XYZ file of C-alpha atoms in Angstrom:
734
model
C 0.000 0.000 0.000
C 2.845 2.434 0.825
C 4.448 1.748 -2.574
C 1.132 2.500 -4.296
C 0.788 5.796 -2.442
C 4.322 6.774 -3.475
C 3.370 6.244 -7.123
C 0.247 8.390 -6.775
C -2.330 5.602 -7.017
C -5.868 6.884 -6.250
C -9.247 5.219 -5.734
C -10.453 6.263 -9.203
C -7.784 4.045 -10.791
C -9.128 0.818 -9.206
C -11.811 -0.625 -11.491
C -11.746 -4.259 -10.269
C -11.143 -3.861 -6.509
C -12.514 -0.422 -5.681
C -14.274 -1.543 -2.454
C -11.120 -3.117 -1.060
C -8.969 -0.104 -1.901
C -11.544 2.265 -0.455
C -11.463 0.357 2.859
C -7.661 0.465 2.855
C -7.639 4.235 2.364
C -10.160 4.828 5.149
C -8.170 2.578 7.510
C -4.949 4.390 6.672
C -6.489 7.803 7.236
C -7.960 6.756 10.579
C -5.020 4.835 12.053
C -2.152 6.581 10.243
C -0.722 3.198 9.205
C -1.483 0.356 6.816
C -3.617 -2.503 8.191
C -2.246 -5.926 9.054
C -2.979 -8.977 6.917
C -5.252 -10.317 9.654
C -7.309 -7.101 9.796
C -7.730 -7.103 6.055
C -8.753 -10.808 5.935
C -11.384 -10.175 8.612
C -12.957 -7.536 6.381
C -12.551 -9.464 3.119
C -12.283 -13.196 3.965
C -12.616 -14.353 0.342
C -9.848 -12.109 -0.888
C -6.516 -13.753 -1.668
C -3.481 -12.014 -0.164
C -0.082 -12.966 -1.527
C 3.438 -11.919 -0.601
C 5.516 -10.389 -3.419
C 8.920 -8.770 -3.643
C 7.968 -5.908 -6.049
C 4.750 -4.238 -4.945
C 5.576 -1.172 -7.079
C 5.285 -3.362 -10.188
C 1.625 -4.088 -9.424
C 0.918 -0.447 -8.659
C 2.254 0.482 -12.088
C 0.026 -2.219 -13.617
C -3.016 -0.680 -11.883
C -2.195 2.684 -13.431
C -1.707 1.143 -16.873
C -4.982 -0.793 -16.648
C -6.794 2.401 -15.648
C -5.325 4.272 -18.605
C -6.220 1.377 -20.923
C -9.862 1.383 -19.817
C -10.208 5.150 -20.031
C -8.652 5.231 -23.504
C -10.851 2.350 -24.675
C -13.955 4.187 -23.469
C -12.800 7.377 -25.163
C -12.053 5.588 -28.449
C -15.519 4.015 -28.382
C -17.191 7.403 -27.895
C -14.976 8.998 -30.545
C -15.821 6.213 -33.002
C -19.535 6.786 -32.372
C -19.133 10.485 -33.202
C -17.151 9.682 -36.360
C -19.806 7.198 -37.450
C -22.434 9.915 -36.918
C -20.408 12.305 -39.088
C -19.604 14.708 -36.232
C -15.856 14.995 -36.851
C -15.387 18.223 -34.874
C -16.919 16.687 -31.750
C -14.825 13.560 -32.212
C -11.580 15.547 -32.406
C -12.583 17.735 -29.464
C -13.488 14.692 -27.357
C -10.188 13.008 -28.190
C -8.194 16.118 -27.236
C -9.947 16.780 -23.956
C -10.037 13.137 -22.884
C -6.359 12.531 -23.527
C -5.421 15.648 -21.580
C -7.726 14.576 -18.749
C -6.255 11.070 -18.653
C -2.723 12.438 -18.766
C -3.448 14.825 -15.903
C -5.167 12.050 -13.939
C -2.293 9.641 -14.428
C 0.472 12.154 -13.822
C 3.908 10.828 -13.087
C 3.151 9.680 -9.583
C 4.532 11.276 -6.486
C 8.182 11.247 -5.627
C 8.508 11.689 -1.883
C 12.036 11.819 -0.535
C 13.903 12.915 2.564
C 15.208 16.380 1.738
C 17.882 16.070 4.431
C 19.633 13.156 2.807
C 18.296 13.313 -0.776
C 19.336 16.846 -1.675
C 21.001 16.393 -5.046
C 17.917 17.271 -7.175
C 17.367 20.470 -5.200
C 21.022 21.410 -5.579
C 20.804 20.799 -9.338
C 17.796 23.134 -9.606
C 19.534 25.886 -7.641
C 22.653 25.458 -9.795
C 20.564 25.957 -12.941
C 19.145 29.167 -11.512
C 22.608 30.459 -10.672
C 23.690 29.725 -14.235
C 20.687 31.648 -15.615
C 21.512 34.617 -13.394
C 25.126 34.586 -14.615
C 24.002 34.449 -18.260
C 20.888 36.629 -18.239
C 21.014 38.532 -14.957
C 18.000 36.768 -13.430
C 16.784 33.266 -12.643
C 13.589 33.480 -14.676
C 12.524 34.905 -18.037
C 12.628 38.742 -18.152
C 9.288 40.532 -18.538
C 10.687 43.921 -19.496
C 9.270 45.524 -16.321
C 12.160 46.316 -13.968
C 10.279 46.315 -10.659
C 8.524 43.044 -11.443
C 11.743 41.339 -12.570
C 13.743 42.538 -9.563
C 11.189 41.318 -7.022
C 10.213 38.009 -8.643
C 13.111 37.013 -10.872
C 10.610 36.645 -13.714
C 8.501 33.609 -14.684
C 10.423 30.436 -13.871
C 10.142 26.777 -14.917
C 6.853 25.259 -13.746
C 5.221 28.645 -13.065
C 1.873 29.796 -14.406
C 1.475 33.569 -14.571
C -1.783 35.361 -15.285
C -1.978 38.842 -16.804
C -5.411 40.283 -16.016
C -6.812 43.302 -17.824
C -10.069 44.598 -19.227
C -9.581 42.851 -22.558
C -11.758 43.785 -25.449
C -12.957 46.791 -23.563
C -16.348 47.723 -24.899
C -17.479 44.143 -25.218
C -19.863 43.653 -28.099
C -22.325 45.470 -30.337
C -24.346 43.931 -33.163
C -22.286 43.948 -36.371
C -25.189 45.687 -38.139
C -25.296 48.637 -35.713
C -24.030 51.854 -37.348
C -20.985 53.572 -35.843
C -20.521 57.312 -36.361
C -17.365 58.010 -38.385
C -15.868 61.168 -39.937
C -17.396 60.030 -43.255
C -20.833 59.222 -41.860
C -22.351 56.037 -40.400
C -20.469 52.763 -40.986
C -21.620 49.277 -40.024
C -19.846 48.012 -36.884
C -18.859 44.769 -38.629
C -17.085 46.790 -41.349
C -14.856 48.782 -38.965
C -11.155 47.942 -39.305
C -7.972 48.813 -37.417
C -6.748 52.212 -38.588
C -10.242 53.488 -39.321
C -11.477 56.578 -37.531
C -14.683 56.897 -35.531
C -16.140 59.866 -33.665
C -15.107 60.269 -30.026
C -16.817 62.108 -27.170
C -15.365 65.450 -28.253
C -16.983 65.130 -31.678
C -13.571 64.669 -33.308
C -12.114 61.611 -35.045
C -10.440 59.003 -32.850
C -8.430 56.108 -34.254
C -9.483 52.469 -33.995
C -6.447 50.641 -32.604
C -7.995 47.190 -32.170
C -10.985 45.245 -33.473
C -12.207 42.206 -31.526
C -14.803 39.963 -33.233
C -16.840 38.356 -30.448
C -18.732 35.718 -32.411
C -22.376 34.941 -31.684
C -23.781 36.791 -28.676
C -27.280 37.022 -27.265
C -29.008 40.264 -28.271
C -30.166 42.677 -25.571
C -32.204 45.646 -26.821
C -31.140 48.711 -24.839
C -33.899 51.316 -25.147
C -33.260 55.030 -24.567
C -35.618 57.827 -23.606
C -35.610 59.249 -27.140
C -36.764 55.920 -28.612
C -33.325 54.861 -29.865
C -32.642 51.139 -29.428
C -29.120 49.672 -29.469
C -28.518 45.930 -29.868
C -25.684 44.856 -27.555
C -24.583 41.891 -25.445
C -25.094 41.619 -21.689
C -21.420 42.414 -20.993
C -21.306 45.585 -23.074
C -20.003 48.573 -21.103
C -21.985 51.810 -20.791
C -20.802 55.030 -19.172
C -23.760 56.043 -17.017
C -24.747 58.160 -14.051
C -27.598 58.083 -11.559
C -28.919 61.567 -10.941
C -25.991 63.875 -10.228
C -23.704 61.120 -8.919
C -20.289 60.587 -10.576
C -20.153 58.817 -13.925
C -19.738 55.046 -13.600
C -19.187 52.238 -16.106
C -21.863 49.548 -15.992
C -22.536 46.452 -18.055
C -25.821 45.922 -19.858
C -26.637 43.278 -17.229
C -25.917 45.784 -14.420
C -28.180 48.373 -16.042
C -30.975 45.819 -16.436
C -30.664 44.844 -12.773
C -30.733 48.496 -11.687
C -33.938 49.125 -13.656
C -35.544 45.950 -12.265
C -34.812 47.151 -8.720
C -36.724 50.358 -9.366
C -33.673 52.573 -9.236
C -33.561 55.956 -10.931
C -33.041 55.793 -14.697
C -29.408 55.973 -15.724
C -28.239 58.827 -17.946
C -25.673 58.364 -20.699
C -23.274 61.110 -21.848
C -23.887 63.169 -24.951
C -21.298 64.651 -27.271
C -19.217 67.383 -25.671
C -18.906 69.131 -29.055
C -20.580 68.662 -32.462
C -19.356 65.913 -34.766
C -16.598 67.084 -37.137
C -17.028 65.251 -40.437
C -14.070 64.830 -42.801
C -13.906 67.418 -45.583
C -16.882 69.361 -44.248
C -15.296 72.789 -44.735
C -14.552 72.087 -48.395
C -18.013 70.576 -48.809
C -19.629 73.719 -47.407
C -18.287 75.797 -50.282
C -20.284 73.731 -52.778
C -23.595 73.817 -50.886
C -26.621 75.947 -51.555
C -27.389 78.110 -48.474
C -28.381 75.542 -45.776
C -30.709 77.920 -43.917
C -32.709 78.725 -47.062
C -32.864 75.022 -47.977
C -34.214 74.358 -44.470
C -36.965 76.944 -45.065
C -37.897 75.229 -48.324
C -37.944 71.789 -46.735
C -40.415 73.263 -44.282
C -42.721 75.471 -46.370
C -41.472 75.053 -49.938
C -43.130 73.400 -52.907
C -40.991 71.470 -55.403
C -43.412 71.065 -58.339
C -44.671 73.160 -61.218
C -42.468 75.479 -63.229
C -40.371 76.893 -60.344
C -39.736 76.578 -56.626
C -42.520 78.028 -54.467
C -42.411 79.216 -50.843
C -45.309 80.056 -48.557
C -44.935 82.119 -45.372
C -46.696 84.767 -43.327
C -43.351 86.032 -41.971
C -41.714 88.656 -44.237
C -38.556 88.119 -42.197
C -38.208 84.680 -43.799
C -38.385 86.065 -47.352
C -35.469 88.469 -47.116
C -32.766 85.832 -47.523
C -33.468 85.228 -51.240
C -32.920 88.875 -52.173
C -33.802 89.666 -55.786
C -34.544 85.995 -56.566
C -37.839 86.075 -54.687
C -41.001 86.993 -56.596
C -44.350 87.796 -54.950
C -47.102 85.638 -56.393
C -50.821 86.062 -56.298
C -52.231 85.219 -52.944
C -51.402 86.653 -49.594
C -48.446 84.439 -48.591
C -47.160 82.826 -51.855
C -43.740 83.545 -53.335
C -41.729 82.168 -56.227
C -37.957 81.606 -56.077
C -36.348 82.034 -59.488
C -33.318 80.176 -60.875
C -33.416 77.585 -58.067
C -35.072 74.610 -59.781
C -31.756 73.145 -61.162
C -30.283 73.116 -57.649
C -33.314 71.366 -56.190
C -33.224 68.818 -59.025
C -29.510 68.165 -58.395
C -30.271 67.496 -54.713
C -32.938 64.953 -55.697
C -35.770 66.959 -54.120
C -37.689 68.056 -57.207
C -41.169 66.532 -57.288
C -41.054 65.610 -53.591
C -44.103 66.283 -51.457
C -44.345 67.175 -47.804
C -44.546 63.497 -46.869
C -41.409 62.372 -48.760
C -38.980 65.280 -48.336
C -35.532 64.637 -46.822
C -32.277 66.359 -45.906
C -29.721 65.613 -48.658
C -26.791 63.490 -47.458
C -24.188 66.188 -48.223
C -25.861 68.478 -45.686
C -25.920 65.805 -42.970
C -22.102 65.578 -43.110
C -21.489 69.286 -43.611
C -19.810 71.504 -41.007
C -21.544 72.042 -37.638
C -22.376 75.590 -38.741
C -24.195 74.375 -41.855
C -26.018 71.565 -40.028
C -27.148 74.070 -37.411
C -28.360 76.432 -40.146
C -30.507 73.852 -41.945
C -32.173 72.972 -38.639
C -32.896 76.651 -38.002
C -34.621 76.864 -41.389
C -36.734 73.810 -40.600
C -37.621 75.027 -37.100
C -38.376 78.608 -38.235
C -41.064 77.136 -40.532
C -42.457 73.945 -38.992
C -41.091 74.347 -35.478
C -42.616 76.020 -32.434
C -41.725 76.945 -28.861
C -43.363 74.973 -26.040
C -44.790 76.554 -22.918
C -41.602 75.688 -21.040
C -39.358 77.282 -23.683
C -38.425 74.041 -25.427
C -38.605 73.142 -29.127
C -41.327 71.171 -30.921
C -41.103 70.196 -34.593
C -43.698 68.408 -36.748
C -43.436 66.770 -40.173
C -45.379 64.219 -42.215
C -42.163 62.830 -43.749
C -40.758 59.821 -41.916
C -37.394 60.265 -43.668
C -37.224 63.964 -42.823
C -38.004 63.175 -39.180
C -35.172 60.629 -39.172
C -32.794 63.120 -40.827
C -33.651 65.907 -38.354
C -32.976 63.551 -35.432
C -29.636 62.499 -36.944
C -28.518 66.119 -37.432
C -29.677 67.200 -33.950
C -27.781 64.302 -32.374
C -24.650 65.083 -34.388
C -24.673 68.565 -32.792
C -24.916 67.190 -29.245
C -28.698 67.355 -28.773
C -31.377 64.701 -28.733
C -34.942 64.141 -29.928
C -38.023 62.318 -28.643
C -40.452 61.438 -31.444
C -44.190 60.683 -31.194
C -46.033 59.263 -34.186
C -49.711 59.986 -34.849
C -52.182 59.892 -37.755
C -53.816 63.128 -38.931
C -57.346 62.749 -40.360
C -58.586 64.806 -43.320
C -62.166 65.472 -44.457
C -62.020 62.443 -46.743
C -61.345 60.211 -43.778
C -57.875 59.343 -45.022
C -54.821 60.438 -43.090
C -51.082 60.370 -43.190
C -48.859 59.710 -40.206
C -47.141 62.751 -38.770
C -44.151 62.925 -36.485
C -44.143 65.270 -33.498
C -40.602 65.754 -32.234
C -39.503 67.241 -28.922
C -36.007 68.612 -29.546
C -33.349 69.422 -26.944
C -30.482 71.493 -28.377
C -27.171 72.372 -26.676
C -27.558 75.753 -24.942
C -25.042 77.455 -27.265
C -27.008 76.557 -30.416
C -30.251 78.506 -30.792
C -32.771 76.452 -32.792
C -34.347 79.601 -34.331
C -33.387 82.662 -36.375
C -36.950 83.977 -36.634
C -37.065 86.646 -33.944
C -40.528 85.925 -32.563
C -39.550 82.301 -31.894
C -35.963 82.953 -30.817
C -37.212 85.384 -28.136
C -39.411 82.694 -26.595
C -36.784 79.916 -26.595
C -35.194 79.215 -23.224
C -31.814 77.422 -23.435
C -30.927 74.914 -20.767
C -28.292 76.556 -18.612
C -28.116 74.130 -15.680
C -28.585 70.748 -17.332
C -27.185 69.708 -20.692
C -29.335 67.652 -23.079
C -29.227 64.083 -21.869
C -30.662 60.652 -22.576
C -31.603 57.955 -20.116
C -31.835 54.199 -20.506
C -35.471 53.302 -19.968
C -35.381 49.542 -20.594
C -33.144 46.563 -21.346
C -34.965 43.767 -23.150
C -33.187 40.403 -23.556
C -34.128 38.463 -26.685
C -33.701 34.881 -27.832
C -31.735 36.073 -30.854
C -27.997 35.429 -31.251
C -26.002 37.462 -33.791
C -22.369 38.164 -34.658
C -21.024 41.025 -32.573
C -17.809 43.049 -32.470
C -16.110 45.408 -30.069
C -13.473 47.994 -30.906
C -10.779 49.770 -28.930
C -10.242 53.435 -29.735
C -7.276 55.707 -29.143
C -9.078 58.004 -26.705
C -8.507 58.719 -22.972
C -12.122 57.938 -22.091
C -12.364 54.985 -24.549
C -15.678 56.430 -25.800
C -16.949 56.423 -29.369
C -20.325 57.290 -30.877
C -22.761 54.721 -32.213
C -26.233 55.246 -33.694
C -27.923 58.245 -32.132
C -24.468 59.589 -31.208
C -24.742 57.553 -28.007
C -21.318 57.170 -26.465
C -19.936 53.750 -25.497
C -16.614 52.117 -24.379
C -13.519 49.783 -25.315
C -2.713 42.827 -25.446
C 0.100 44.705 -25.554
C 1.471 43.505 -22.202
C 1.890 39.910 -23.327
C 3.717 41.060 -26.448
C 5.931 43.395 -24.441
C 6.930 40.436 -22.217
C 7.547 38.264 -25.280
C 9.745 40.978 -26.815
C 11.850 41.220 -23.635
C 12.353 37.447 -23.691
C 13.516 37.181 -27.311
C 15.829 40.174 -26.858
C 17.565 38.143 -24.121
C 17.945 35.142 -26.419
C 15.057 33.014 -25.199
C 12.855 30.806 -27.378
C 9.224 31.985 -27.150
C 6.003 30.192 -28.075
C 3.095 32.644 -28.541
C -0.522 31.546 -29.020
C -2.774 34.277 -30.413
C -6.444 33.348 -30.174
C -7.807 36.773 -31.183
C -5.341 37.967 -33.814
C -3.654 36.632 -36.896
C 0.021 35.684 -36.977
C 0.722 38.729 -39.164
C -1.042 41.106 -36.755
C 1.033 39.787 -33.839
C 4.212 40.083 -35.905
C 3.482 43.724 -36.801
C 3.087 44.639 -33.135
C 6.259 42.780 -32.172
C 8.146 44.490 -35.029
C 7.089 47.859 -33.587
C 8.760 47.018 -30.275
C 11.794 45.357 -31.877
C 12.516 48.245 -34.243
C 12.683 50.543 -31.201
C 14.751 48.071 -29.157
C 17.469 47.657 -31.792
C 17.630 51.389 -32.510
C 16.341 51.143 -36.062
C 13.706 53.187 -37.836
C 10.386 52.874 -35.998
C 7.891 50.727 -37.877
C 4.515 51.513 -36.354
C 2.032 48.658 -36.103
C -0.746 50.856 -37.448
C 1.288 52.005 -40.458
C 2.159 48.401 -41.297
C -1.513 47.411 -41.095
C -2.595 50.317 -43.294
C 0.311 49.859 -45.716
C 1.358 53.516 -45.709
C 3.617 56.116 -44.051
C 6.761 53.960 -44.149
C 9.384 52.849 -46.661
C 8.765 49.255 -47.719
C 12.403 48.595 -48.676
C 13.616 49.838 -45.269
C 11.126 47.500 -43.606
C 12.438 44.590 -45.664
C 16.022 45.430 -44.671
C 14.992 45.547 -41.013
C 13.380 42.103 -41.241
C 16.511 40.690 -42.911
C 18.714 42.100 -40.138
C 16.660 40.752 -37.214
C 18.300 37.332 -37.196
C 21.714 38.975 -36.728
C 20.650 41.439 -34.035
C 18.139 39.347 -32.081
C 19.309 36.042 -30.649
C 15.921 34.733 -29.515
C 13.130 33.046 -31.463
C 9.379 33.538 -31.447
C 6.983 30.901 -32.752
C 3.488 32.375 -33.264
C 0.392 30.214 -33.596
C -2.835 31.942 -34.658
C -5.146 28.943 -34.433
C -8.669 30.232 -34.021
C -10.331 30.474 -30.628
C -11.819 27.282 -29.228
C -9.348 25.153 -31.183
C -6.341 25.437 -28.857
C -6.310 22.955 -26.005
C -3.729 21.928 -23.386
C -2.859 19.079 -25.749
C -2.095 21.665 -28.460
C 0.199 23.510 -26.058
C 1.896 20.228 -25.099
C 2.556 19.361 -28.745
C 4.007 22.854 -29.336
C 6.345 22.418 -26.379
C 7.432 19.006 -27.671
C 8.032 20.406 -31.162
C 9.541 23.863 -30.541
C 11.175 23.365 -27.095
C 10.315 26.930 -25.966
C 11.738 28.565 -22.841
C 8.389 30.271 -22.175
C 4.820 29.943 -23.496
C 2.262 32.756 -23.885
C -1.480 32.176 -24.303
C -3.587 35.169 -25.373
C -5.953 34.395 -23.789
C -6.874 31.552 -21.405
C -10.673 31.529 -21.536
C -10.717 31.414 -25.352
C -9.037 28.015 -25.264
C -10.966 24.830 -25.967
C -12.959 23.810 -22.914
C -14.712 20.582 -22.035
C -18.300 20.623 -20.846
C -20.505 23.701 -21.075
C -17.777 26.307 -20.663
C -18.912 27.043 -17.098
C -16.691 27.736 -14.103
C -16.014 24.014 -13.652
C -14.592 23.627 -17.151
C -12.539 26.812 -16.688
C -11.218 25.451 -13.379
C -10.250 22.212 -15.082
C -8.534 24.116 -17.891
C -6.598 26.212 -15.383
C -5.442 23.089 -13.567
C -4.354 21.439 -16.805
C -2.219 24.451 -17.699
C -0.518 24.240 -14.305
C 0.096 20.514 -14.875
C 1.694 21.295 -18.244
C 3.982 23.921 -16.731
C 5.083 21.471 -14.045
C 5.408 18.498 -16.407
C 7.565 20.308 -18.974
C 9.226 22.688 -16.509
C 8.442 25.716 -18.660
C 6.731 28.931 -17.512
C 3.318 29.607 -19.064
C 1.923 33.156 -19.119
C -1.778 33.528 -19.891
C -3.922 36.590 -20.412
C -7.264 36.579 -18.618
C -10.192 38.928 -18.437
C -11.178 40.891 -15.362
C -14.671 40.246 -14.093
C -16.993 42.796 -15.724
C -16.916 46.072 -13.819
C -14.614 44.814 -11.019
C -11.600 46.124 -12.934
C -12.870 49.705 -12.959
C -11.546 50.962 -9.616
C -8.930 53.615 -8.966
C -6.095 51.077 -8.920
C -5.421 47.664 -10.493
C -7.719 44.918 -9.232
C -6.849 41.897 -7.097
C -6.874 38.231 -8.189
C -10.501 37.941 -7.038
C -11.495 40.075 -10.051
C -10.387 37.434 -12.583
C -13.427 36.402 -14.590
C -15.211 33.047 -14.857
C -13.459 30.987 -12.175
C -11.614 31.508 -8.893
C -9.370 28.605 -9.884
C -7.523 30.807 -12.377
C -6.104 32.905 -9.557
C -5.684 29.934 -7.219
C -3.682 27.853 -9.697
C -1.473 30.766 -10.746
C 1.955 31.373 -9.244
C 1.639 35.069 -10.061
C -1.200 37.387 -11.079
C -0.423 40.758 -12.680
C -3.346 43.167 -13.122
C -3.459 46.348 -15.193
C -5.402 49.594 -15.092
C -5.154 52.433 -17.632
C -4.603 55.720 -15.770
C -4.575 57.964 -18.842
C -4.049 57.833 -22.571
C -0.327 57.036 -22.218
C 0.020 55.711 -18.643
C -0.730 52.251 -17.248
C -0.607 51.260 -13.603
C 0.353 47.640 -12.988
C 0.206 45.515 -9.845
C 1.545 42.150 -8.728
C -1.765 41.111 -7.202
C -0.553 37.632 -6.193
C 2.819 35.942 -5.912
C 3.013 32.469 -4.431
C 6.775 32.638 -3.874
C 7.224 36.018 -2.199
C 5.715 39.390 -1.415
C 2.881 40.730 -3.584
C 0.771 43.864 -3.697
C 3.398 46.269 -5.063
C 2.552 48.545 -8.010
C 4.462 50.365 -10.737
C 3.722 52.732 -13.629
C 4.410 52.271 -17.331
C 4.524 54.663 -20.246
C 2.191 53.089 -22.789
C 2.502 54.509 -26.299
C 2.538 51.410 -28.520
C 2.163 53.479 -31.683
C 5.610 54.911 -30.944
C 7.022 51.537 -29.887
C 7.088 52.628 -26.220
C 5.967 50.365 -23.397
C 8.330 50.819 -20.470
C 8.363 51.296 -16.716
C 8.576 54.892 -15.476
C 8.784 56.565 -12.080
C 5.759 57.966 -10.281
C 6.894 61.496 -11.111
C 7.354 60.657 -14.788
C 3.919 59.015 -14.838
C 2.298 62.121 -13.348
C 3.982 64.333 -15.945
C 2.660 62.107 -18.729
C -0.850 62.122 -17.258
C -0.806 65.918 -16.992
C 0.210 66.108 -20.649
C -2.620 63.719 -21.575
C -5.127 65.853 -19.665
C -3.874 69.019 -21.351
C -4.114 67.419 -24.793
C -7.666 66.313 -24.038
C -8.593 69.862 -22.970
C -7.128 71.311 -26.166
C -9.137 68.885 -28.259
């Protein structure tokens, strides 16, 4: 029995004599010794007990028989799946089962007296001394001085976890429009290097795109009637009343509404949207204010453009081109028909008018002017000094809302049917408009005098409902190059957004180590471009920015080729990159990579996108985490995995603790070290060693984070504060 324990034999490995072994284990635990032959025979009188010289031999046979039965069962199930034509399930079952059996079998335990049997420990210490003499530290360098000095870097058998808010922004339906400098673009069509509109109304660069696959649709409904299709983990910047702004997930918002809490507001644009080329476009436009008047009270049929108004003030803008017609309020506008035809408005009636697309992406001044023309004709002032606008054109109502929102305001629309004497009626759209206080909705004096701008409260929207559906669609999240991570989606509603792993990998190959990198969210080429950005800085060559390489511009292609040719002479390490798609990388995959490439360190970006057995719940994540630790121990190679922080738990004023790791506590428990990250400003990260099994943890450090310039390095607290001040000043100037 003692020999079996030494080899790691467990009850699960006994298929023929499980009752007998179970009794033996209970006896041993109770009496702290193995039973005598007599005691055993009293319990199991029919059982034959024989004396042998090599008990360990039989223990090994038990382990082999267990493995044989488990493999036979697995092969039978795999064969059934193959026969049914389900090849993917068969391969997945084979992978997960073999890893499970391997982990279950292990290599047995190897207990020894450390006082007399010290040679293996001495050999390990000697190896560490040799690594220090060669590389300056016992483990693999991470590139972060404080972390390396206090831990010695990831060492053989270690599992490190890097926890951050990955894919910040979570997921929005691929069909949702995102506001860009060139107008709305489908979320699924956004690419790295594109520009979208940030909270200041100005373009902000997309620095990462993260396809999220199929996600359950939640309809998030706003007070103005806008509905956004997002997943339950999508992040919204919200506030309750006048409390500070706080980031909440869709699920958090839904829970808050269910509890009867006050509706949550979402931020509006700080400044109007600045569309690309709008100033040049303005010079080609017919006067936007006058076009707005015509969209309100103009007639686009007959021989010329007609305009009807009882306000002489509204006629003055056409100068000598206006002609008084018969009737009290009818006017003709000469020489304007070709312009109206060019804009596609000729022959349109009140119920099918629209704002031409070139005006919707014009400058803020022009967009404001066309609204003033519309409101001076078909708009009115409410009793409280607000703005009401009515139209029978559904498209015009949509266009007015889009333009108002692009200026930082918002609209609530009510639909009704107006009855005529014939009994027929057309739908009309009554719109309550809230404009920013600096933008008067009227030029007509009698209306402008009655309008009361909001001076205390800016125009705002609230989330009135979150409605889960049974629909699953492809979703995407993007990361933008903005301090607040905000970008505008449909309705100009603002919403949120792994360089650390790559920075660590770069430090390792610069020191001559062999790196295995598994990218589950990016292609091999995308990883290589980011690494080349860091390497070109490290070797003092021309900086090749990741974004420029992706866009194929702003750099000399021949110089880039020369740099790539020179890398093998200047960089002694190696980096094997695997970009196998998510869900297809398992512990067995990692094991085969280690066998093939013999890496000094393995990176997995990131853990919870690996292939999991079962339903993908916390149990399967816990099992996956344990298998990664087994691999690190078995092959004596450090494994560094990225992991996601648990929803909003990573949103505090400093980096989170290991308890914030998402999906399973086992991730943090199995890890030797947990490093968490929080972005302090546009170019500053704060990092923390949240857990370290082999020494002190809890210390923090700052990093300058400007990957576009190839900079990701540790800085002092003073340097970090200077960078943050510069970021704040740049944000104010924008």
